Amino acid sequence: MNVSVPQFDQGSPTKFAIAVNVDRVSFTVHKRYSDFCAFDEQIQYEMGEPTPAPLPPKKWVGNKNPQFLEDRRRGLELYLRAIIRRQEWRESLAFQQFLEVAKHAKESKPSTAVLRSQWLKDAEDARSIIASATSSMSSSSSTPSVSAQVRRAAVVAATKVKDLELALKEDSSLGEGEYRRRKDIVDELSRAAQTLTRPPLPGSSSSRSPSPSLFDSNTNATSNTTGRSRVLGAAAETNRTRDLDNRGILQLQTDQMQEQEAALEQLRATISRQRELGETINEELTYQNELLDDLDTNVHATNARLNQARRQVKKFT
Protein backbone atom coordinates (compact mmCIF):
# COMPACT_ATOMS: atom_id res chain seq x y z
CA MET A 1 0.00 0.00 0.00
CA ASN A 2 1.15 3.52 -0.81
CA VAL A 3 -0.52 6.69 0.49
CA SER A 4 0.20 10.36 -0.16
CA VAL A 5 -1.52 13.72 0.24
CA PRO A 6 -0.49 15.52 -2.96
CA GLN A 7 -2.78 18.55 -2.73
CA PHE A 8 -5.65 20.30 -0.98
CA ASP A 9 -8.76 22.15 -2.11
CA GLN A 10 -8.78 25.60 -0.52
CA GLY A 11 -12.53 25.92 -0.54
CA SER A 12 -15.11 25.99 2.18
CA PRO A 13 -14.48 23.66 3.88
CA THR A 14 -10.88 22.82 3.01
CA LYS A 15 -10.42 19.23 1.85
CA PHE A 16 -7.21 17.25 1.47
CA ALA A 17 -6.81 14.79 -1.43
CA ILE A 18 -5.48 11.39 -0.35
CA ALA A 19 -4.00 9.35 -3.20
CA VAL A 20 -4.11 5.62 -2.44
CA ASN A 21 -2.53 2.74 -4.33
CA VAL A 22 -3.29 -0.75 -3.05
CA ASP A 23 -3.12 -4.07 -4.92
CA ARG A 24 -2.57 -2.27 -8.28
CA VAL A 25 -5.74 -0.23 -7.71
CA SER A 26 -5.36 3.56 -7.53
CA PHE A 27 -7.98 6.00 -6.31
CA THR A 28 -8.33 9.32 -4.49
CA VAL A 29 -10.46 10.24 -1.48
CA HIS A 30 -11.05 13.74 -0.11
CA LYS A 31 -11.14 14.35 3.66
CA ARG A 32 -11.49 17.38 5.90
CA TYR A 33 -9.17 17.96 8.83
CA SER A 34 -12.10 17.15 11.14
CA ASP A 35 -12.36 13.75 9.41
CA PHE A 36 -8.72 13.12 10.29
CA CYS A 37 -9.43 14.04 13.92
CA ALA A 38 -12.39 11.64 14.13
CA PHE A 39 -10.34 8.90 12.48
CA ASP A 40 -7.47 9.48 14.91
CA GLU A 41 -9.80 8.88 17.85
CA GLN A 42 -11.28 5.74 16.25
CA ILE A 43 -7.98 4.07 15.42
CA GLN A 44 -6.50 4.84 18.84
CA TYR A 45 -9.57 3.30 20.47
CA GLU A 46 -9.31 0.23 18.22
CA MET A 47 -5.58 -0.28 18.69
CA GLY A 48 -5.51 0.74 22.37
CA GLU A 49 -2.44 3.00 22.07
CA PRO A 50 -1.39 6.33 20.51
CA THR A 51 -0.81 6.53 16.78
CA PRO A 52 2.77 6.11 15.48
CA ALA A 53 2.84 9.82 14.56
CA PRO A 54 0.72 12.72 15.88
CA LEU A 55 -1.73 14.73 13.82
CA PRO A 56 -0.75 18.27 12.86
CA PRO A 57 -2.02 20.67 15.55
CA LYS A 58 -5.26 22.62 15.27
CA LYS A 59 -5.29 26.33 14.64
CA TRP A 60 -8.31 28.53 15.20
CA VAL A 61 -6.99 31.74 13.64
CA GLY A 62 -5.29 31.88 10.25
CA ASN A 63 -6.19 28.30 9.31
CA LYS A 64 -6.94 29.40 5.72
CA ASN A 65 -3.44 30.71 5.14
CA PRO A 66 -1.88 28.89 2.12
CA GLN A 67 1.43 28.35 3.86
CA PHE A 68 -0.30 26.94 6.93
CA LEU A 69 -2.40 24.59 4.77
CA GLU A 70 0.73 23.41 2.96
CA ASP A 71 2.40 22.64 6.28
CA ARG A 72 -0.73 20.81 7.41
CA ARG A 73 -0.77 18.80 4.16
CA ARG A 74 2.81 17.66 4.78
CA GLY A 75 1.97 16.77 8.36
CA LEU A 76 -1.07 14.73 7.34
CA GLU A 77 1.00 12.87 4.76
CA LEU A 78 3.64 11.98 7.36
CA TYR A 79 0.87 10.93 9.74
CA LEU A 80 -0.65 8.48 7.21
CA ARG A 81 2.71 7.11 6.09
CA ALA A 82 3.67 6.40 9.69
CA ILE A 83 0.51 4.32 10.02
CA ILE A 84 1.00 2.26 6.85
CA ARG A 85 4.56 1.37 7.86
CA ARG A 86 3.11 -0.80 10.62
CA GLN A 87 1.13 -3.77 9.29
CA GLU A 88 -1.17 -4.09 12.30
CA TRP A 89 -2.20 -0.45 11.99
CA ARG A 90 -2.73 -0.33 8.23
CA GLU A 91 -4.88 -3.49 8.38
CA SER A 92 -7.10 -2.06 11.12
CA LEU A 93 -10.78 -1.64 10.39
CA ALA A 94 -10.72 2.09 11.16
CA PHE A 95 -7.92 2.72 8.65
CA GLN A 96 -9.57 0.63 5.91
CA GLN A 97 -12.88 2.45 6.40
CA PHE A 98 -11.23 5.88 6.50
CA LEU A 99 -9.59 5.31 3.10
CA GLU A 100 -12.73 3.56 1.72
CA VAL A 101 -10.55 0.74 0.39
CA ALA A 102 -13.30 -1.85 -0.08
CA LYS A 103 -15.59 0.57 -1.94
CA HIS A 104 -13.00 1.78 -4.45
CA ALA A 105 -11.52 -1.68 -4.98
CA LYS A 106 -14.94 -2.90 -6.18
CA GLU A 107 -15.51 0.13 -8.40
CA SER A 108 -12.05 -0.11 -9.98
CA LYS A 109 -12.34 -3.77 -10.97
CA PRO A 110 -13.92 -4.09 -14.42
CA SER A 111 -16.37 -6.90 -15.08
CA THR A 112 -15.50 -9.84 -17.31
CA ALA A 113 -18.06 -8.67 -19.88
CA VAL A 114 -16.43 -5.22 -20.06
CA LEU A 115 -12.97 -6.73 -20.49
CA ARG A 116 -14.15 -9.02 -23.30
CA SER A 117 -15.95 -6.19 -25.07
CA GLN A 118 -12.85 -4.00 -24.79
CA TRP A 119 -10.72 -6.81 -26.27
CA LEU A 120 -12.93 -6.99 -29.35
CA LYS A 121 -12.88 -3.20 -29.68
CA ASP A 122 -9.07 -3.17 -29.50
CA ALA A 123 -8.93 -5.91 -32.12
CA GLU A 124 -11.16 -3.90 -34.45
CA ASP A 125 -8.98 -0.81 -33.88
CA ALA A 126 -5.88 -2.80 -34.83
CA ARG A 127 -7.60 -4.10 -37.95
CA SER A 128 -8.58 -0.53 -38.96
CA ILE A 129 -5.01 0.72 -38.48
CA ILE A 130 -3.60 -2.10 -40.61
CA ALA A 131 -6.24 -1.63 -43.32
CA SER A 132 -5.57 2.13 -43.48
CA ALA A 133 -1.80 1.59 -43.71
CA THR A 134 -2.24 -1.06 -46.38
CA SER A 135 -4.43 1.30 -48.40
CA SER A 136 -1.74 3.99 -48.18
CA MET A 137 0.93 1.55 -49.33
CA SER A 138 -1.07 0.45 -52.34
CA SER A 139 -1.86 3.99 -53.50
CA SER A 140 0.01 5.23 -56.53
CA SER A 141 0.92 8.54 -54.88
CA SER A 142 3.31 7.05 -52.33
CA THR A 143 5.60 9.69 -50.81
CA PRO A 144 8.22 9.70 -48.01
CA SER A 145 5.62 11.12 -45.62
CA VAL A 146 3.25 8.27 -46.49
CA SER A 147 6.04 5.74 -45.87
CA ALA A 148 6.71 7.30 -42.48
CA GLN A 149 3.01 7.07 -41.62
CA VAL A 150 3.00 3.41 -42.62
CA ARG A 151 6.01 2.69 -40.40
CA ARG A 152 4.34 4.42 -37.46
CA ALA A 153 1.16 2.47 -38.10
CA ALA A 154 3.17 -0.76 -38.19
CA VAL A 155 4.64 -0.02 -34.76
CA VAL A 156 1.23 0.87 -33.28
CA ALA A 157 -0.39 -2.20 -34.82
CA ALA A 158 2.35 -4.52 -33.56
CA THR A 159 1.98 -3.10 -30.04
CA LYS A 160 -1.77 -3.55 -30.10
CA VAL A 161 -1.47 -7.12 -31.36
CA LYS A 162 1.02 -7.95 -28.60
CA ASP A 163 -1.37 -6.47 -25.99
CA LEU A 164 -4.23 -8.49 -27.45
CA GLU A 165 -2.19 -11.68 -27.29
CA LEU A 166 -1.18 -11.02 -23.67
CA ALA A 167 -4.76 -10.23 -22.62
CA LEU A 168 -5.97 -13.40 -24.33
CA LYS A 169 -3.45 -15.53 -22.43
CA GLU A 170 -4.47 -13.97 -19.11
CA ASP A 171 -8.22 -14.52 -19.66
CA SER A 172 -8.86 -18.03 -18.35
CA SER A 173 -12.65 -17.66 -18.38
CA LEU A 174 -13.07 -18.07 -22.16
CA GLY A 175 -14.55 -21.23 -23.58
CA GLU A 176 -12.50 -23.36 -25.94
CA GLY A 177 -14.36 -22.24 -29.04
CA GLU A 178 -14.20 -18.53 -28.21
CA TYR A 179 -10.52 -18.83 -27.32
CA ARG A 180 -9.74 -20.43 -30.70
CA ARG A 181 -11.72 -17.74 -32.52
CA ARG A 182 -9.81 -14.97 -30.78
CA LYS A 183 -6.52 -16.76 -31.29
CA ASP A 184 -7.27 -16.84 -35.03
CA ILE A 185 -7.94 -13.09 -34.93
CA VAL A 186 -4.62 -12.43 -33.18
CA ASP A 187 -2.71 -14.64 -35.63
CA GLU A 188 -4.29 -12.96 -38.64
CA LEU A 189 -3.60 -9.47 -37.26
CA SER A 190 -0.02 -10.46 -36.44
CA ARG A 191 0.63 -11.65 -40.01
CA ALA A 192 -0.97 -8.53 -41.45
CA ALA A 193 1.08 -6.25 -39.15
CA GLN A 194 4.30 -8.00 -40.15
CA THR A 195 3.64 -7.42 -43.85
CA LEU A 196 3.54 -3.64 -43.24
CA THR A 197 7.29 -3.71 -42.60
CA ARG A 198 8.08 -5.70 -45.76
CA PRO A 199 8.54 -4.22 -49.23
CA PRO A 200 5.55 -4.88 -51.52
CA LEU A 201 5.87 -7.62 -54.08
CA PRO A 202 5.46 -6.71 -57.75
CA GLY A 203 1.82 -6.71 -58.71
CA SER A 204 0.62 -7.02 -55.11
CA SER A 205 -2.24 -4.85 -53.99
CA SER A 206 -4.41 -5.13 -50.91
CA SER A 207 -3.62 -8.73 -50.13
CA ARG A 208 -1.92 -7.55 -46.95
CA SER A 209 -5.15 -6.57 -45.26
CA PRO A 210 -6.40 -8.89 -42.52
CA SER A 211 -9.16 -11.16 -43.63
CA PRO A 212 -12.54 -9.59 -42.84
CA SER A 213 -14.02 -13.04 -42.31
CA LEU A 214 -12.54 -13.06 -38.83
CA PHE A 215 -14.62 -10.02 -37.88
CA ASP A 216 -17.62 -10.11 -40.21
CA SER A 217 -19.95 -13.06 -40.49
CA ASN A 218 -21.82 -11.69 -43.49
CA THR A 219 -19.13 -12.36 -46.14
CA ASN A 220 -20.84 -14.17 -49.00
CA ALA A 221 -19.12 -16.24 -51.66
CA THR A 222 -19.82 -15.14 -55.23
CA SER A 223 -20.73 -17.56 -57.93
CA ASN A 224 -20.24 -17.42 -61.64
CA THR A 225 -22.95 -18.92 -63.78
CA THR A 226 -21.47 -17.96 -67.15
CA GLY A 227 -22.19 -20.58 -69.77
CA ARG A 228 -24.84 -22.35 -67.65
CA SER A 229 -28.42 -22.76 -68.81
CA ARG A 230 -29.68 -23.01 -65.24
CA VAL A 231 -30.72 -19.75 -63.61
CA LEU A 232 -30.37 -20.93 -59.98
CA GLY A 233 -27.44 -22.69 -58.36
CA ALA A 234 -23.66 -22.33 -58.32
CA ALA A 235 -21.47 -23.25 -61.26
CA ALA A 236 -19.81 -26.12 -59.38
CA GLU A 237 -22.14 -29.13 -59.40
CA THR A 238 -22.56 -31.63 -56.58
CA ASN A 239 -24.14 -35.06 -56.47
CA ARG A 240 -27.29 -33.52 -54.98
CA THR A 241 -27.70 -30.81 -57.65
CA ARG A 242 -26.41 -32.48 -60.81
CA ASP A 243 -29.75 -34.05 -61.83
CA LEU A 244 -32.00 -31.20 -60.64
CA ASP A 245 -33.68 -28.53 -62.73
CA ASN A 246 -34.51 -24.99 -61.58
CA ARG A 247 -37.56 -26.14 -59.62
CA GLY A 248 -35.58 -28.89 -57.93
CA ILE A 249 -32.74 -26.52 -57.04
CA LEU A 250 -35.24 -24.09 -55.54
CA GLN A 251 -36.87 -26.85 -53.48
CA LEU A 252 -33.46 -28.07 -52.30
CA GLN A 253 -32.51 -24.57 -51.19
CA THR A 254 -35.84 -24.19 -49.40
CA ASP A 255 -35.34 -27.47 -47.54
CA GLN A 256 -31.82 -26.51 -46.54
CA MET A 257 -32.97 -23.12 -45.28
CA GLN A 258 -35.68 -24.78 -43.19
CA GLU A 259 -33.10 -27.16 -41.72
CA GLN A 260 -30.84 -24.24 -40.91
CA GLU A 261 -33.69 -22.32 -39.30
CA ALA A 262 -34.54 -25.35 -37.15
CA ALA A 263 -30.91 -25.66 -36.09
CA LEU A 264 -30.77 -21.94 -35.32
CA GLU A 265 -33.92 -22.22 -33.22
CA GLN A 266 -32.34 -25.02 -31.19
CA LEU A 267 -29.20 -22.94 -30.80
CA ARG A 268 -31.28 -19.93 -29.69
CA ALA A 269 -33.02 -22.04 -27.05
CA THR A 270 -29.68 -23.37 -25.82
CA ILE A 271 -28.19 -19.87 -25.62
CA SER A 272 -31.28 -18.64 -23.79
CA ARG A 273 -30.89 -21.38 -21.19
CA GLN A 274 -27.19 -20.59 -20.85
CA ARG A 275 -28.01 -16.92 -20.33
CA GLU A 276 -30.53 -17.72 -17.61
CA LEU A 277 -27.96 -19.96 -15.96
CA GLY A 278 -25.35 -17.21 -16.19
CA GLU A 279 -27.68 -14.65 -14.63
CA THR A 280 -28.46 -17.05 -11.80
CA ILE A 281 -24.75 -17.64 -11.20
CA ASN A 282 -24.13 -13.88 -11.24
CA GLU A 283 -26.82 -13.32 -8.61
CA GLU A 284 -25.36 -16.07 -6.44
CA LEU A 285 -21.84 -14.64 -6.78
CA THR A 286 -23.10 -11.18 -5.86
CA TYR A 287 -24.75 -12.60 -2.76
CA GLN A 288 -21.61 -14.54 -1.85
CA ASN A 289 -19.50 -11.40 -2.26
CA GLU A 290 -21.79 -9.54 0.11
CA LEU A 291 -21.41 -12.35 2.65
CA LEU A 292 -17.63 -12.20 2.27
CA ASP A 293 -17.65 -8.44 2.79
CA ASP A 294 -19.68 -8.87 5.97
CA LEU A 295 -17.32 -11.61 7.13
CA ASP A 296 -14.30 -9.40 6.41
CA THR A 297 -15.81 -6.57 8.44
CA ASN A 298 -16.56 -8.92 11.34
CA VAL A 299 -13.02 -10.35 11.20
CA HIS A 300 -11.52 -6.86 11.37
CA ALA A 301 -13.77 -5.94 14.28
CA THR A 302 -12.94 -9.17 16.13
CA ASN A 303 -9.22 -8.67 15.49
CA ALA A 304 -9.44 -5.14 16.87
CA ARG A 305 -11.17 -6.35 20.04
CA LEU A 306 -8.58 -9.12 20.46
CA ASN A 307 -5.73 -6.63 20.10
CA GLN A 308 -7.32 -4.35 22.66
CA ALA A 309 -7.89 -7.25 25.07
CA ARG A 310 -4.32 -8.46 24.57
CA ARG A 311 -2.95 -5.04 25.51
CA GLN A 312 -5.16 -4.84 28.58
CA VAL A 313 -3.91 -8.26 29.70
CA LYS A 314 -0.31 -7.10 29.29
CA LYS A 315 -0.97 -4.25 31.69
CA PHE A 316 -1.79 -6.75 34.47
CA THR A 317 1.13 -9.10 33.78
mmCIF file of N, CA, C and O in Angstrom, residues 119 161-174 178-180 182-183 186-187:
data_model
loop_
_atom_site.group_PDB
_atom_site.id
_atom_site.type_symbol
_atom_site.label_atom_id
_atom_site.label_comp_id
_atom_site.label_asym_id
_atom_site.label_seq_id
_atom_site.Cartn_x
_atom_site.Cartn_y
_atom_site.Cartn_z
ATOM 1 N N TRP A 119 -11.657 -6.026 -25.444
ATOM 2 C CA TRP A 119 -10.723 -6.805 -26.269
ATOM 3 C C TRP A 119 -11.157 -6.784 -27.725
ATOM 4 O O TRP A 119 -10.335 -6.571 -28.627
ATOM 5 N N VAL A 161 -1.353 -5.668 -31.202
ATOM 6 C CA VAL A 161 -1.468 -7.121 -31.358
ATOM 7 C C VAL A 161 -0.809 -7.839 -30.182
ATOM 8 O O VAL A 161 -1.336 -8.827 -29.662
ATOM 9 N N LYS A 162 0.338 -7.335 -29.749
ATOM 10 C CA LYS A 162 1.017 -7.952 -28.598
ATOM 11 C C LYS A 162 0.153 -7.828 -27.338
ATOM 12 O O LYS A 162 0.064 -8.770 -26.543
ATOM 13 N N ASP A 163 -0.485 -6.652 -27.145
ATOM 14 C CA ASP A 163 -1.366 -6.469 -25.993
ATOM 15 C C ASP A 163 -2.570 -7.409 -26.071
ATOM 16 O O ASP A 163 -3.004 -7.957 -25.050
ATOM 17 N N LEU A 164 -3.101 -7.579 -27.275
ATOM 18 C CA LEU A 164 -4.235 -8.489 -27.448
ATOM 19 C C LEU A 164 -3.833 -9.923 -27.107
ATOM 20 O O LEU A 164 -4.589 -10.652 -26.446
ATOM 21 N N GLU A 165 -2.659 -10.318 -27.553
ATOM 22 C CA GLU A 165 -2.190 -11.679 -27.287
ATOM 23 C C GLU A 165 -1.977 -11.901 -25.796
ATOM 24 O O GLU A 165 -2.349 -12.947 -25.247
ATOM 25 N N LEU A 166 -1.412 -10.902 -25.108
ATOM 26 C CA LEU A 166 -1.179 -11.022 -23.670
ATOM 27 C C LEU A 166 -2.495 -11.090 -22.906
ATOM 28 O O LEU A 166 -2.661 -11.909 -21.987
ATOM 29 N N ALA A 167 -3.459 -10.215 -23.288
ATOM 30 C CA ALA A 167 -4.759 -10.228 -22.624
ATOM 31 C C ALA A 167 -5.488 -11.546 -22.847
ATOM 32 O O ALA A 167 -6.175 -12.053 -21.955
ATOM 33 N N LEU A 168 -5.330 -12.121 -24.024
ATOM 34 C CA LEU A 168 -5.974 -13.400 -24.328
ATOM 35 C C LEU A 168 -5.392 -14.518 -23.466
ATOM 36 O O LEU A 168 -6.121 -15.388 -22.967
ATOM 37 N N LYS A 169 -4.084 -14.502 -23.263
ATOM 38 C CA LYS A 169 -3.451 -15.526 -22.435
ATOM 39 C C LYS A 169 -3.872 -15.414 -20.979
ATOM 40 O O LYS A 169 -3.988 -16.416 -20.273
ATOM 41 N N GLU A 170 -4.121 -14.183 -20.514
ATOM 42 C CA GLU A 170 -4.471 -13.972 -19.110
ATOM 43 C C GLU A 170 -5.942 -14.247 -18.819
ATOM 44 O O GLU A 170 -6.321 -14.413 -17.663
ATOM 45 N N ASP A 171 -6.782 -14.289 -19.859
ATOM 46 C CA ASP A 171 -8.217 -14.520 -19.657
ATOM 47 C C ASP A 171 -8.486 -16.021 -19.660
ATOM 48 O O ASP A 171 -8.571 -16.653 -20.711
ATOM 49 N N SER A 172 -8.625 -16.584 -18.471
ATOM 50 C CA SER A 172 -8.856 -18.029 -18.346
ATOM 51 C C SER A 172 -10.336 -18.388 -18.319
ATOM 52 O O SER A 172 -10.680 -19.555 -18.164
ATOM 53 N N SER A 173 -11.216 -17.392 -18.462
ATOM 54 C CA SER A 173 -12.649 -17.662 -18.381
ATOM 55 C C SER A 173 -13.282 -17.949 -19.735
ATOM 56 O O SER A 173 -14.477 -18.255 -19.806
ATOM 57 N N LEU A 174 -12.510 -17.856 -20.822
ATOM 58 C CA LEU A 174 -13.066 -18.074 -22.158
ATOM 59 C C LEU A 174 -13.275 -19.560 -22.410
ATOM 60 O O LEU A 174 -12.495 -20.406 -21.951
ATOM 61 N N GLU A 178 -14.446 -19.964 -28.164
ATOM 62 C CA GLU A 178 -14.201 -18.531 -28.213
ATOM 63 C C GLU A 178 -12.706 -18.229 -28.152
ATOM 64 O O GLU A 178 -12.221 -17.310 -28.813
ATOM 65 N N TYR A 179 -11.972 -19.035 -27.377
ATOM 66 C CA TYR A 179 -10.522 -18.831 -27.316
ATOM 67 C C TYR A 179 -9.886 -19.079 -28.681
ATOM 68 O O TYR A 179 -9.020 -18.299 -29.114
ATOM 69 N N ARG A 180 -10.303 -20.146 -29.376
ATOM 70 C CA ARG A 180 -9.740 -20.428 -30.704
ATOM 71 C C ARG A 180 -10.084 -19.315 -31.691
ATOM 72 O O ARG A 180 -9.248 -18.938 -32.517
ATOM 73 N N ARG A 182 -10.630 -16.148 -31.054
ATOM 74 C CA ARG A 182 -9.813 -14.965 -30.784
ATOM 75 C C ARG A 182 -8.341 -15.208 -31.110
ATOM 76 O O ARG A 182 -7.632 -14.287 -31.528
ATOM 77 N N LYS A 183 -7.896 -16.437 -30.925
ATOM 78 C CA LYS A 183 -6.518 -16.760 -31.290
ATOM 79 C C LYS A 183 -6.330 -16.612 -32.796
ATOM 80 O O LYS A 183 -5.287 -16.116 -33.262
ATOM 81 N N VAL A 186 -5.958 -12.914 -33.523
ATOM 82 C CA VAL A 186 -4.618 -12.427 -33.183
ATOM 83 C C VAL A 186 -3.597 -12.876 -34.222
ATOM 84 O O VAL A 186 -2.741 -12.088 -34.659
ATOM 85 N N ASP A 187 -3.661 -14.139 -34.634
ATOM 86 C CA ASP A 187 -2.707 -14.644 -35.626
ATOM 87 C C ASP A 187 -2.842 -13.894 -36.945
ATOM 88 O O ASP A 187 -1.833 -13.548 -37.596
#
